[in-house]
Coordinates of C-alpha atoms in Angstrom, one line a residue:
X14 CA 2.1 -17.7 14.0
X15 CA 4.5 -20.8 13.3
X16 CA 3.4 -20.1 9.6
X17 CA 3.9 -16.9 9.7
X18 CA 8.0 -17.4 11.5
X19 CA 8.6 -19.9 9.0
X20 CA 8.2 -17.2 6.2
X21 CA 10.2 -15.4 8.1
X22 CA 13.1 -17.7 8.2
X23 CA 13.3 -17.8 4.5
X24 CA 12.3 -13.9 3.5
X25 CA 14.5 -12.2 5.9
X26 CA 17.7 -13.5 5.0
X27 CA 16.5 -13.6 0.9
X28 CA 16.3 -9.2 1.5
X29 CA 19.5 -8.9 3.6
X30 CA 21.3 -10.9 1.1
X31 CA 19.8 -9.4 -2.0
X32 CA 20.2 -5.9 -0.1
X33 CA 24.0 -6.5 0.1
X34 CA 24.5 -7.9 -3.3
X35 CA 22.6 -5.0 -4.7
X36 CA 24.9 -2.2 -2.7
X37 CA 28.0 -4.0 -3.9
X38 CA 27.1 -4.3 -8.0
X39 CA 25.7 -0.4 -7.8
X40 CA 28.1 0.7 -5.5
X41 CA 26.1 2.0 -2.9
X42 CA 27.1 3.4 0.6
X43 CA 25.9 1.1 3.0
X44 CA 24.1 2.1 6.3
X45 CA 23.4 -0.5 8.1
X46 CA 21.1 -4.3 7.8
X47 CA 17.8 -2.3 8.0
X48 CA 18.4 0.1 5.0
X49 CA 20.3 -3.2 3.3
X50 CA 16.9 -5.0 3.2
X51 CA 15.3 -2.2 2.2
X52 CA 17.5 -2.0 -0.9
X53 CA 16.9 -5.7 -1.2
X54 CA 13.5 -4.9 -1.3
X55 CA 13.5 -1.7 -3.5
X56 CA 15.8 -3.7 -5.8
X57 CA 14.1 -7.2 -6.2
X58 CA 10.5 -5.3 -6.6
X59 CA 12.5 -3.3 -9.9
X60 CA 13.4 -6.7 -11.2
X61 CA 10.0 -8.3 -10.4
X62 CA 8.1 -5.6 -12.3
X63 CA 10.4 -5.9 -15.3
X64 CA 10.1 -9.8 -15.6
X65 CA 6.3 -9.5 -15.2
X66 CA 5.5 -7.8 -18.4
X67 CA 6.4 -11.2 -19.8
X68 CA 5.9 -14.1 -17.5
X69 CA 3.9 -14.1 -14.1
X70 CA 5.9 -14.0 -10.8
X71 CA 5.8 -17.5 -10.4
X72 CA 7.0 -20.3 -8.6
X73 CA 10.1 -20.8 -11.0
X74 CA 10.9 -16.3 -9.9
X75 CA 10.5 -17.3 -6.4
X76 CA 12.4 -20.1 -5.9
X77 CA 15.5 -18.4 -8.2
X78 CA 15.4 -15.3 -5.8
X79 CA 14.8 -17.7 -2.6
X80 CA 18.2 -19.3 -3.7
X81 CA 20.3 -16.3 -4.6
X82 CA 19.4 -14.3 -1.6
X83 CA 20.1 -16.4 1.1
X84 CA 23.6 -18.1 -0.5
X85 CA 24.0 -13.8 -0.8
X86 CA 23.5 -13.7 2.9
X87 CA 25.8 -16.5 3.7
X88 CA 28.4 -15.4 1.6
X89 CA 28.7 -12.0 2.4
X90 CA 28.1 -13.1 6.0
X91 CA 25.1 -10.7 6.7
X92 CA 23.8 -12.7 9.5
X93 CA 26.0 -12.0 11.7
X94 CA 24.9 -8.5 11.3
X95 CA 21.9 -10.0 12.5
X96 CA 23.3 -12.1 15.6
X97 CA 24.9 -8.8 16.9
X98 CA 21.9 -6.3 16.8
X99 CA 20.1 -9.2 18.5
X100 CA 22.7 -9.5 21.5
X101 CA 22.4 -5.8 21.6
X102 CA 18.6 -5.5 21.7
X103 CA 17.6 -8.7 23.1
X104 CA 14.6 -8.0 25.1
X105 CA 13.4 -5.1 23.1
X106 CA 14.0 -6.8 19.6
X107 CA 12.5 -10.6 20.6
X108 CA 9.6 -8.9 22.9
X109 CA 8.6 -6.8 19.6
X110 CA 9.1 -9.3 17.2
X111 CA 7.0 -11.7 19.1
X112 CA 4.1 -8.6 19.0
X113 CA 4.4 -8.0 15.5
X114 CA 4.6 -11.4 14.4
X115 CA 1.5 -12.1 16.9
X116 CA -0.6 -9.1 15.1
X117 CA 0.5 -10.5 12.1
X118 CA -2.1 -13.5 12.0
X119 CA -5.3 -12.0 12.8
X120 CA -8.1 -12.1 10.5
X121 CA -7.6 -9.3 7.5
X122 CA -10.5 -6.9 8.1
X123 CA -9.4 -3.7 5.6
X124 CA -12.3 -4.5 2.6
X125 CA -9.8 -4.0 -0.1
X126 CA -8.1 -7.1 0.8
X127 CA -10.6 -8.5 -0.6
X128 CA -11.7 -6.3 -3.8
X129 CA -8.2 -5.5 -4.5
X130 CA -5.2 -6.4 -3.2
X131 CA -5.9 -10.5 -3.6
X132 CA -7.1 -10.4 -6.7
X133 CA -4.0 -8.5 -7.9
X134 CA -1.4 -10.7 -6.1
X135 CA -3.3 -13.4 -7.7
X136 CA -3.7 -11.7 -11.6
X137 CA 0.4 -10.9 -11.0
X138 CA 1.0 -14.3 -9.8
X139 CA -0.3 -16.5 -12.1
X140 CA -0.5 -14.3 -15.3
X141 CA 2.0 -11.4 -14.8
X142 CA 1.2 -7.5 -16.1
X143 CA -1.7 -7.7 -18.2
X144 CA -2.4 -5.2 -20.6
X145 CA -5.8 -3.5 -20.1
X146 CA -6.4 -5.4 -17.2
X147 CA -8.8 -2.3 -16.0
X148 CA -11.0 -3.3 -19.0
X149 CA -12.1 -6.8 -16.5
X150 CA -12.0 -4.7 -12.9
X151 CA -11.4 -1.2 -12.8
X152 CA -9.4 -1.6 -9.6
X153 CA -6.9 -4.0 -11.0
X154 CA -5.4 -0.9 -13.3
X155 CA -3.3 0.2 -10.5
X156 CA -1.2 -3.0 -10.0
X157 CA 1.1 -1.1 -7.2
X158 CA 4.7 -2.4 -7.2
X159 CA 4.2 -3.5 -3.6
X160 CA 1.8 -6.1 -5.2
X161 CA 4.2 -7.1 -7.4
X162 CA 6.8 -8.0 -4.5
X163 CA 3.7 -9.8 -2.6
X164 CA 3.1 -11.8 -5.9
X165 CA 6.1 -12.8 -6.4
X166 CA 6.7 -14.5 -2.1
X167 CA 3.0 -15.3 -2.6
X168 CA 3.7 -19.0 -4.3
X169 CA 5.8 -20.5 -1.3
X170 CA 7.2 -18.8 1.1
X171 CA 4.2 -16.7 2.2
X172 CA 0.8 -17.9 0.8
X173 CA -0.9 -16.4 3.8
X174 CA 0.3 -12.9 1.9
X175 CA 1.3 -11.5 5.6
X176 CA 4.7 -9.8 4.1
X177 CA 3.9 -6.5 6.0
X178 CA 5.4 -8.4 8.8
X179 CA 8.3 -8.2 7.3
X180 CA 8.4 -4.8 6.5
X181 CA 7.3 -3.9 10.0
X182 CA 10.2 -6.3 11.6
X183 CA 12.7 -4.4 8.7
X184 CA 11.2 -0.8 10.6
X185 CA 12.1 -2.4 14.0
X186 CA 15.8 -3.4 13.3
X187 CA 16.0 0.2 11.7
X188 CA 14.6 2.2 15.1
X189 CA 17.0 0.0 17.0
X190 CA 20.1 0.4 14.6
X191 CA 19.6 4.3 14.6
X192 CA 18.1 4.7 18.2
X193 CA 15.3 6.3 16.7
X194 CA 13.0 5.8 19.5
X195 CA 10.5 8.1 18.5
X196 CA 9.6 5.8 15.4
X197 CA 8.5 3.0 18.7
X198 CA 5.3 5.7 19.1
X199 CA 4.3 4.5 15.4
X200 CA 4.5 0.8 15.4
X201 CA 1.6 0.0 17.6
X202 CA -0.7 2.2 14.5
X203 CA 1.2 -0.2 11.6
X204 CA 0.2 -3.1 13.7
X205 CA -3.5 -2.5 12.2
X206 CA -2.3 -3.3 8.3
X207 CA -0.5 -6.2 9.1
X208 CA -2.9 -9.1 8.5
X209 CA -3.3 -7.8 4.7
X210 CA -1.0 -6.9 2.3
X211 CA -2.1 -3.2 2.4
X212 CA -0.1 -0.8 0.5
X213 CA -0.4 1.8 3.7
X214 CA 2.1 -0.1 5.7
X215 CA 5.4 -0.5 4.0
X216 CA 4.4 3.6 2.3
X217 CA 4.7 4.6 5.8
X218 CA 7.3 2.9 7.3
X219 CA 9.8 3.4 4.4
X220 CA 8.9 7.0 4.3
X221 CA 9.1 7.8 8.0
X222 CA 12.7 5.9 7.6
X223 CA 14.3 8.3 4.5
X224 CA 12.6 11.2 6.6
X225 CA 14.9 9.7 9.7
X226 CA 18.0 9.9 7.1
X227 CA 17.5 13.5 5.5
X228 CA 16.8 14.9 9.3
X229 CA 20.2 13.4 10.4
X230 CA 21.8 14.8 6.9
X231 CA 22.3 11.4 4.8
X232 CA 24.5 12.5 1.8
X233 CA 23.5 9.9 -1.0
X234 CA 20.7 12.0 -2.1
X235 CA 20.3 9.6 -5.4
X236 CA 19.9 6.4 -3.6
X237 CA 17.4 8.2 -0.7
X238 CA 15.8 10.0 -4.1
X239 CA 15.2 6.7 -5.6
X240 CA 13.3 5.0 -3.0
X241 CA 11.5 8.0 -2.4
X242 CA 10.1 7.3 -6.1
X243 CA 9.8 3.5 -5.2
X244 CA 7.5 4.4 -2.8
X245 CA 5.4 7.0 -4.8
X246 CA 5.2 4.0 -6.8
X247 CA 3.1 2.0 -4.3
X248 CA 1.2 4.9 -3.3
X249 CA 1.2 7.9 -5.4
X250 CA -0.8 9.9 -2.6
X251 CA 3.0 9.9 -1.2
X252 CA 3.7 12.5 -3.4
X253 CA 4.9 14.6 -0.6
X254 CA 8.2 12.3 -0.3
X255 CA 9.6 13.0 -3.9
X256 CA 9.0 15.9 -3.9
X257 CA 11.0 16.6 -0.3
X258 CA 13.7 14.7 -1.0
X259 CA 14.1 16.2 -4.7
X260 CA 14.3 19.7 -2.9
X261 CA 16.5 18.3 -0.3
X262 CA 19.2 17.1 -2.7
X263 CA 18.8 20.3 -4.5
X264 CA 19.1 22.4 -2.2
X265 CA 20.6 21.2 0.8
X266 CA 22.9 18.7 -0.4
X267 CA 23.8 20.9 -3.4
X268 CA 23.9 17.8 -5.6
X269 CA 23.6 18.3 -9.7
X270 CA 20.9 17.2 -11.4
X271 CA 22.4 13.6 -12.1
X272 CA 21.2 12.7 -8.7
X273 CA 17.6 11.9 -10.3
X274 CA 18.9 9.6 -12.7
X275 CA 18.0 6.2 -10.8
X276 CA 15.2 7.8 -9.8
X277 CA 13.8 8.8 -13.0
X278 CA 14.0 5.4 -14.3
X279 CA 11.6 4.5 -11.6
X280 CA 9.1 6.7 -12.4
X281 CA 9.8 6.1 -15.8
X282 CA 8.9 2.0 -15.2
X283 CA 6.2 3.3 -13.3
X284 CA 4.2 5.2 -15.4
X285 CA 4.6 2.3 -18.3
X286 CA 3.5 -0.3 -15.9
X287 CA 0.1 2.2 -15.4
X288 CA 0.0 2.9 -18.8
X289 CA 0.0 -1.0 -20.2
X290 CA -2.5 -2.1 -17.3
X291 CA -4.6 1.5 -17.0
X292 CA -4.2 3.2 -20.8
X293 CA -3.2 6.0 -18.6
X294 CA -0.2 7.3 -16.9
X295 CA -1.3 7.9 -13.8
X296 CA -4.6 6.0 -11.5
X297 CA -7.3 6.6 -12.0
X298 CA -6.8 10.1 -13.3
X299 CA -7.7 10.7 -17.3
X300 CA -4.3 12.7 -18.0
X301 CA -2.6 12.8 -21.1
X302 CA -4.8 10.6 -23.2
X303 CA -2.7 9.0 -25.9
X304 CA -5.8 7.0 -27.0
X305 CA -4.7 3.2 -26.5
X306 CA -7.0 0.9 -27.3
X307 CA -7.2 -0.5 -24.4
X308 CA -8.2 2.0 -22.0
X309 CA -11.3 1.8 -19.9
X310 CA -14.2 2.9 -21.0
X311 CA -15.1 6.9 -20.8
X312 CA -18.4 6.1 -18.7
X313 CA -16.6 3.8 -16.4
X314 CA -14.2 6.4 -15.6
X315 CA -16.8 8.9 -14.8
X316 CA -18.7 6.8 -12.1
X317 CA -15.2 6.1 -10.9
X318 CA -14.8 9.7 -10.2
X319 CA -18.1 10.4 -9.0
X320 CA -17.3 7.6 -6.7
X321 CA -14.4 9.4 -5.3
X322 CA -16.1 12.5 -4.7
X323 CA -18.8 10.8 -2.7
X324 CA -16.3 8.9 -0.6
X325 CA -14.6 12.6 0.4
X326 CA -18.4 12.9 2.3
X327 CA -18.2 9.2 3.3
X328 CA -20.9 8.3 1.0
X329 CA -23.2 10.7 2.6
X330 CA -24.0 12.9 0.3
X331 CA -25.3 11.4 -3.7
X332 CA -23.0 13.6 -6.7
X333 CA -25.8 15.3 -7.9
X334 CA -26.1 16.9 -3.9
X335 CA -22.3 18.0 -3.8
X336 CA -22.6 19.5 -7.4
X337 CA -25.1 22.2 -5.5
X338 CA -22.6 22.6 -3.1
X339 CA -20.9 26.2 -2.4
X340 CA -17.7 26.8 -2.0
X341 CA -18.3 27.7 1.9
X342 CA -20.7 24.3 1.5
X343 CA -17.5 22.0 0.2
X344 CA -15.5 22.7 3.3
X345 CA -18.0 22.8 6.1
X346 CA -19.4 19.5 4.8
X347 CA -16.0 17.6 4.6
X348 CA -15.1 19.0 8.3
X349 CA -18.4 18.0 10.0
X350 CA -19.6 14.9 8.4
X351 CA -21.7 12.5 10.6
X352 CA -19.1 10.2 12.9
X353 CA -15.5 9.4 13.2
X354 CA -13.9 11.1 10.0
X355 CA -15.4 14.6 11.3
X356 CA -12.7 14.2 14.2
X357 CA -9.8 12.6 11.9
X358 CA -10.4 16.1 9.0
X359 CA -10.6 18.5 11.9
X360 CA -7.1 16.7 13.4
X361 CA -5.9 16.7 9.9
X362 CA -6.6 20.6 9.5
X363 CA -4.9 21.4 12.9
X364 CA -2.1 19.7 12.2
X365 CA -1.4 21.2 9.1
X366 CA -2.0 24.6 10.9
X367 CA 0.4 23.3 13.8
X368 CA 3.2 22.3 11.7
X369 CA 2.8 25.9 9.7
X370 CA 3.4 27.3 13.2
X371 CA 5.9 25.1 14.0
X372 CA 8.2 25.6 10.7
X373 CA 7.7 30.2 11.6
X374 CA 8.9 29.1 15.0
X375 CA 12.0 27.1 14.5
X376 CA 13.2 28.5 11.3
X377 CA 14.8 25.3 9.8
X378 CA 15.4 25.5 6.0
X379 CA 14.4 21.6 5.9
X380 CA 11.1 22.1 7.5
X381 CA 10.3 24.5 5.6
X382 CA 11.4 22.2 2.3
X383 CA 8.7 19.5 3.9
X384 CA 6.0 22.3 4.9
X385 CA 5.8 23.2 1.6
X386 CA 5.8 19.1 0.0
X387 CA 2.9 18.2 2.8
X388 CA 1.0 21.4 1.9
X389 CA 0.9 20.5 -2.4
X390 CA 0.4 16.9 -1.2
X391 CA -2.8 18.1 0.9
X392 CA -3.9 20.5 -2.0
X393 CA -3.6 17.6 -4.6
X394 CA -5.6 15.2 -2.4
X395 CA -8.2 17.7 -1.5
X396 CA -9.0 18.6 -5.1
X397 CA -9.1 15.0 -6.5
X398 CA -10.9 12.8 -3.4
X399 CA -10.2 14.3 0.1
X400 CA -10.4 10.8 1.8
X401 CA -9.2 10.4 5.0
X402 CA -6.9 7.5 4.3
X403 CA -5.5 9.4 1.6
X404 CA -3.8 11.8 3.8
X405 CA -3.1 9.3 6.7
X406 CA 0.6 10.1 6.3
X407 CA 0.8 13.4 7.3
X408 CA 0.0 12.3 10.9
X409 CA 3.0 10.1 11.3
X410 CA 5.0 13.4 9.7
X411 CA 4.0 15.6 12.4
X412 CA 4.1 13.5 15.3
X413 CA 7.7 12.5 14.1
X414 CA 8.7 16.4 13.6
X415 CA 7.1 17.5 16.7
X416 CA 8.8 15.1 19.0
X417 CA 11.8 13.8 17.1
X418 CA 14.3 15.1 19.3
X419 CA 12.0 14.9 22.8
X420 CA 10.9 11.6 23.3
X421 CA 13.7 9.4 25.6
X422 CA 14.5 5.4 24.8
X423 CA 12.2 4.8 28.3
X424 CA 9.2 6.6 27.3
X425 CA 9.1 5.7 23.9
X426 CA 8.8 2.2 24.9
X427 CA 6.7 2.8 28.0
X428 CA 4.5 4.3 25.0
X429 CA 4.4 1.9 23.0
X430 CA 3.5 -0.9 25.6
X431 CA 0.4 1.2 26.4
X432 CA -0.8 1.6 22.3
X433 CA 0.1 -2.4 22.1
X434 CA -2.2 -3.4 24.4
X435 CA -5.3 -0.8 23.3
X436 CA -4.3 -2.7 19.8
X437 CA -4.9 -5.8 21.5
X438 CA -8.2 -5.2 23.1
X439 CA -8.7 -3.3 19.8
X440 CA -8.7 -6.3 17.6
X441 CA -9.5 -9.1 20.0
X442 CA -12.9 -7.7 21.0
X443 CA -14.3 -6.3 18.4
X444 CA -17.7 -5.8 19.7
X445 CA -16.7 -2.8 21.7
X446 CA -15.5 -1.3 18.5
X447 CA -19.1 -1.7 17.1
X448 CA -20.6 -0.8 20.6
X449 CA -18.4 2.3 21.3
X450 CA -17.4 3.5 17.4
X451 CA -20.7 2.7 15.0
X452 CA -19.3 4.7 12.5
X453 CA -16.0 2.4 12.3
X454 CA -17.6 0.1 9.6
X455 CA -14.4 -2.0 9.2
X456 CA -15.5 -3.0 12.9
X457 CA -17.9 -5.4 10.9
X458 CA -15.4 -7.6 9.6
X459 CA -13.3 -8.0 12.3
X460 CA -13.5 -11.7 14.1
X461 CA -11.3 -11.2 17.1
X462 CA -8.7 -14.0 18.5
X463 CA -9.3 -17.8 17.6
X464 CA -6.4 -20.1 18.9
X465 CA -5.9 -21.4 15.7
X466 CA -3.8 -18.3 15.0
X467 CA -0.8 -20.4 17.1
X468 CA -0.2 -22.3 14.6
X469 CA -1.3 -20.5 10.8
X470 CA -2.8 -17.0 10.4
X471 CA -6.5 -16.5 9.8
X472 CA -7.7 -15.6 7.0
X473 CA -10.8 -16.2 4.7
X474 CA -12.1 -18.8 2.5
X475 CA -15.1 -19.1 0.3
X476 CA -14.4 -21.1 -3.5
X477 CA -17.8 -21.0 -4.6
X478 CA -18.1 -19.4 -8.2
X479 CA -20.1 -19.6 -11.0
X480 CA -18.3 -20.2 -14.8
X481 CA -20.0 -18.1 -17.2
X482 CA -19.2 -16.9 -21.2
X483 CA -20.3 -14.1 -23.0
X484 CA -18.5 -13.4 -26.8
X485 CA -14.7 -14.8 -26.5
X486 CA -14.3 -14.4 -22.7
X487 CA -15.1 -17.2 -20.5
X488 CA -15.1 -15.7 -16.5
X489 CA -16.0 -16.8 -12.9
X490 CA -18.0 -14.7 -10.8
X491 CA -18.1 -15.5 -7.1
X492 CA -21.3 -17.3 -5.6
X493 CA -22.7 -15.7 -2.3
X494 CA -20.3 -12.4 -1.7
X495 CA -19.6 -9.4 -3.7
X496 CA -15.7 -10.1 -3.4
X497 CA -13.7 -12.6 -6.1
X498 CA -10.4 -12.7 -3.9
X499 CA -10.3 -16.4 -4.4
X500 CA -12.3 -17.0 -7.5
X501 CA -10.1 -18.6 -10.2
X502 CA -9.1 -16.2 -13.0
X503 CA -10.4 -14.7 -15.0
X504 CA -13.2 -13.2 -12.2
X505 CA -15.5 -10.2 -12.2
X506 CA -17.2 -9.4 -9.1
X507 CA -20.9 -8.6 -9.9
X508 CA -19.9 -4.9 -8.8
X509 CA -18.6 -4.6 -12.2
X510 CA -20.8 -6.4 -14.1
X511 CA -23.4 -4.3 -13.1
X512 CA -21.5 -1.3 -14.4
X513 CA -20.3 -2.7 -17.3
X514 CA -24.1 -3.6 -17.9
X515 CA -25.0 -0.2 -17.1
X516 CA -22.9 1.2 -19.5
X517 CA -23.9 -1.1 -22.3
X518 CA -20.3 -2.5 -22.5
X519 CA -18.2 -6.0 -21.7
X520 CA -14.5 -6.7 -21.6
X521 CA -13.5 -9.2 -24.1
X522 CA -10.1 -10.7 -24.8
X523 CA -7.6 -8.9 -26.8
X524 CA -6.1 -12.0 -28.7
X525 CA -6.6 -15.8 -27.3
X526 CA -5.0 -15.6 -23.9
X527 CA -5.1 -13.7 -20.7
X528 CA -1.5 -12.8 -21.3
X529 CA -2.4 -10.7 -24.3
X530 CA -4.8 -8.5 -22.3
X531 CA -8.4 -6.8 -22.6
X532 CA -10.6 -4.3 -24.8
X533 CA -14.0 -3.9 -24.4
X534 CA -16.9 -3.7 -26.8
X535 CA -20.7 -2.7 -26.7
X536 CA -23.4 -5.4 -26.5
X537 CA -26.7 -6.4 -27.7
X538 CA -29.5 -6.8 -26.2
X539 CA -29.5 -10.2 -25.9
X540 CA -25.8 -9.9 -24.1
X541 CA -27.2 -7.7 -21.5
X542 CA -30.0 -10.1 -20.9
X543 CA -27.8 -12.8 -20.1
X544 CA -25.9 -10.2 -17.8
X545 CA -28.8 -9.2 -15.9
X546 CA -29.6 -13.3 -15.6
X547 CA -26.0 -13.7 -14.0
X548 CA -27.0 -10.7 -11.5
X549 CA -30.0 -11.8 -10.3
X550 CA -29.0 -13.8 -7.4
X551 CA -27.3 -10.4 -6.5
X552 CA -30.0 -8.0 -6.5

């Protein structure tokens, strides 16, 4: 925890102040310290991305941001933004910030901490973009932006990679600068993401936070447009938020078409950024094939959609079984699959029907305009992979439209107390999650409290790899797990090799360094022997 205040100390003030600086040069309205760090954010992650198509985010990046940020937030004199909403929230802010911050150093437990988001901080880190970079791990072609701004706080000020901390303490100061005390029902859910740096988090907050500004009529559609981009950009599944906020400049605010511009350009850097590390514009779908040479193979692509399809029915069902299925058979399956995501697609279901009913009853041109942006997000995410954690979202967009203008300060917080300490329990005692919910697999990997936490987060360490070389790419691959998330680069978990072997195929450099990407090739014989010798200890 003293770790994790310490990164604090320096991050905090490095947003507020790059937040300010950045309203000033683009001439942006301000309205107030939370959305300032949020543009600090929004605005140092643009920059960030930019600079990493030709050098990695450093130590060098880090330390020039660390410097201009805070002498930003002296100069402009941001903290005493700070020092007042403190004296005005003293309890509330210090008792939640010591929660958060304390939530904030368990053990990660979400299993793409370790397939995915490490290994991308690390790749972005030490290397920067890398072209083709899906060629070496399939996963690593999504490279979100919110890896990008974790890479680049990842050499110094927060090695521990806990910067959903910050995010979450950003949300706080925002709930008590607006009084929206129906966003208190939601942090004690968030507290779950923070010991990773999961996407899901800062997707959330953020979005629940321009939803807060359109509902009480913010009139800089661009800069609200924007960030609604920004965070399609993390997540696309978010889809929803564009979309709504496009119709709600359009339409409600009346603006002209110029309001996209900033915007655009986001989506613009984002669909390059997929393009030079996926071949493709968009992960992991195969649209608008321009043929790059350094795509991922066709094969690959196919198991990685069969994949998703048999993650909709929780890996119940083998691809061959859904292709039998009916129509009638696709649905009924989804909605009564064995365990815990039967109840979570049956509440997802209702609450789209609720919210339908909800929208006919109250007549509101803006809930209709976010009806209809939840309902194409829904359609989109049922036809591609109908996970669960895909549509996540819509939850925290019901909930917050249902009770918006209900809940009181006293019982938001009473709330809130309640959900903190069932989090508490939740994580600290993890054997009644694997007593009481079986089908809960992530209960597996949580560890529960150690008093070590006091002092530094947890978190995992293994270092044991193996160097290996096949044609002109030398590559570690991790000794006793299935997860490189701290295997030196380049690393390939044996996941892939085995699906690169399946498919008769190996990535191989595209010049003579990592910077200049990967391509892959077919093998011999003799190449997939010595594959299938580097996989033996994994069968």
């Amino acid at each position: 925890m003293l770790y994790i205040l310490l990164m604090l100390i320096m991050v905090l003030p490095t947003l507020a102040g790059l937040g300010k600086l950045s309203t000033i040069i683009f001439k942006i309205k301000e309205y107030g310290l939370a959305l300032n760090m949020l543009s600090g954010i929004f605005f140092c992650t643009t920059i960030w991305t930019l600079t990493a198509f030709f050098f990695p985010l450093n130590l060098i990046v880090e330390g020039i941001t660390l410097a201009l940020g805070i002498s930003s937030f002296f100069y402009f004199k941001v903290y005493l933004e700070f020092w007042n909403l403190i004296l005005k929230n003293k309890v509330v802010f210090l008792s939640s910030s010591f929660l958060i911050v304390y939530f904030g150093s368990y053990f990660p437990f979400i299993l793409d901490h370790f397939g995915y988001y490490v290994p991308t901080i690390k790749w972005i880190s030490e290397v920067g973009l890398v072209q083709g970079i899906s060629n070496l791990d399939l996963l690593l072609g999504q490279m979100s932006f919110w890896h990008v701004f974790q890479a680049g706080f990842s050499n110094f000020s927060d090695p521990f990679l806990r910067l959903n901390v910050v995010v979450l303490l950003v949300y706080l100061i925002y709930i008590l600068e607006k009084k929206a005390w129906i966003h208190f029902l939601f942090l004690p859910v968030l507290f779950l993401f923070l010991q990773s740096p999961s996407p899901d988090l800062p997707v959330i907050a953020f979005s629940l936070i321009i939803l807060n500004e359109v509902f009480n009529s913010n009139k800089n559609a661009a800069f609200i447009f924007a960030l609604s981009i920004f965070i399609f950009g993390i997540k696309p599944t978010m889809i929803w938020l564009p979309i709504f906020v496009f119709l709600y400049g359009l339409i409600i605010r009346k603006s002209n078409f110029k309001f996209v511009t900033m915007g655009a350009f986001i989506l613009i850097l984002f669909i390059f950024k997929n393009i030079w590390t996926f071949g493709f514009p968009f992960f992991p779908v195969q649209m608008f094939d321009f043929e790059f040479s350094w795509k991922p193979n066709a094969e690959l692509l196919q198991n990685s959609s069969e994949m998703a399809m048999m993650k909709t029915y929780d890996m119940q069902y083998t691809f061959s079984e859904i292709q039998k299925f009916s129509g009638f058979d696709y649905v009924r399956n989804w909605l009564f699959l064995d365990g815990i995501k039967s109840t979570i697609h049956i509440c997802f279901l209702l609450s789209l029907i609720g919210f339908t009913i909800f929208a006919f009853y109250k007549k509101s041109k803006i809930l209709w305009i976010l009806l209809i942006s939840i309902l194409i997000k829904s359609i989109i995410v049922l036809l591609f992979s109908a996970q669960y954690r895909f549509f996540f979202d819509v939850f925290f967009v019901v909930v917050f439209v249902l009770f918006y203008k209900i809940i009181s300060r006293n019982n938001s917080i009473i709330i809130f107390t309640m959900l903190s300490f069932c989090v508490a329990v939740f994580l600290s005692f993890p054997n009644l999650v694997k007593e009481y919910v079986p089908s809960f697999r992530l209960g597996n990997y949580m560890t529960g409290f150690k008093t070590t936490q006091f002092l530094k987060p947890s978190y995992f360490e293994l270092k044991k790899y193996k160097t290996h070389q096949l044609g002109n790419l030398k590559f570690n691959v991790v000794d006793g797990y299935i997860f490189s998330f701290d295997t030196p680069l380049p690393a390939i978990s044996p996941q892939f090799i085995q699906e690169d072997l399946d498919a008769g195929i190996f990535p191989q450099l595209k010049g003579s360094t990592l910077k200049e990407g990967f391509i892959w090739r077919k093998i011999s014989e003799n190449e997939k022997k010595e594959l299938r010798n580097i996989l033996k200890d994994f069968q």
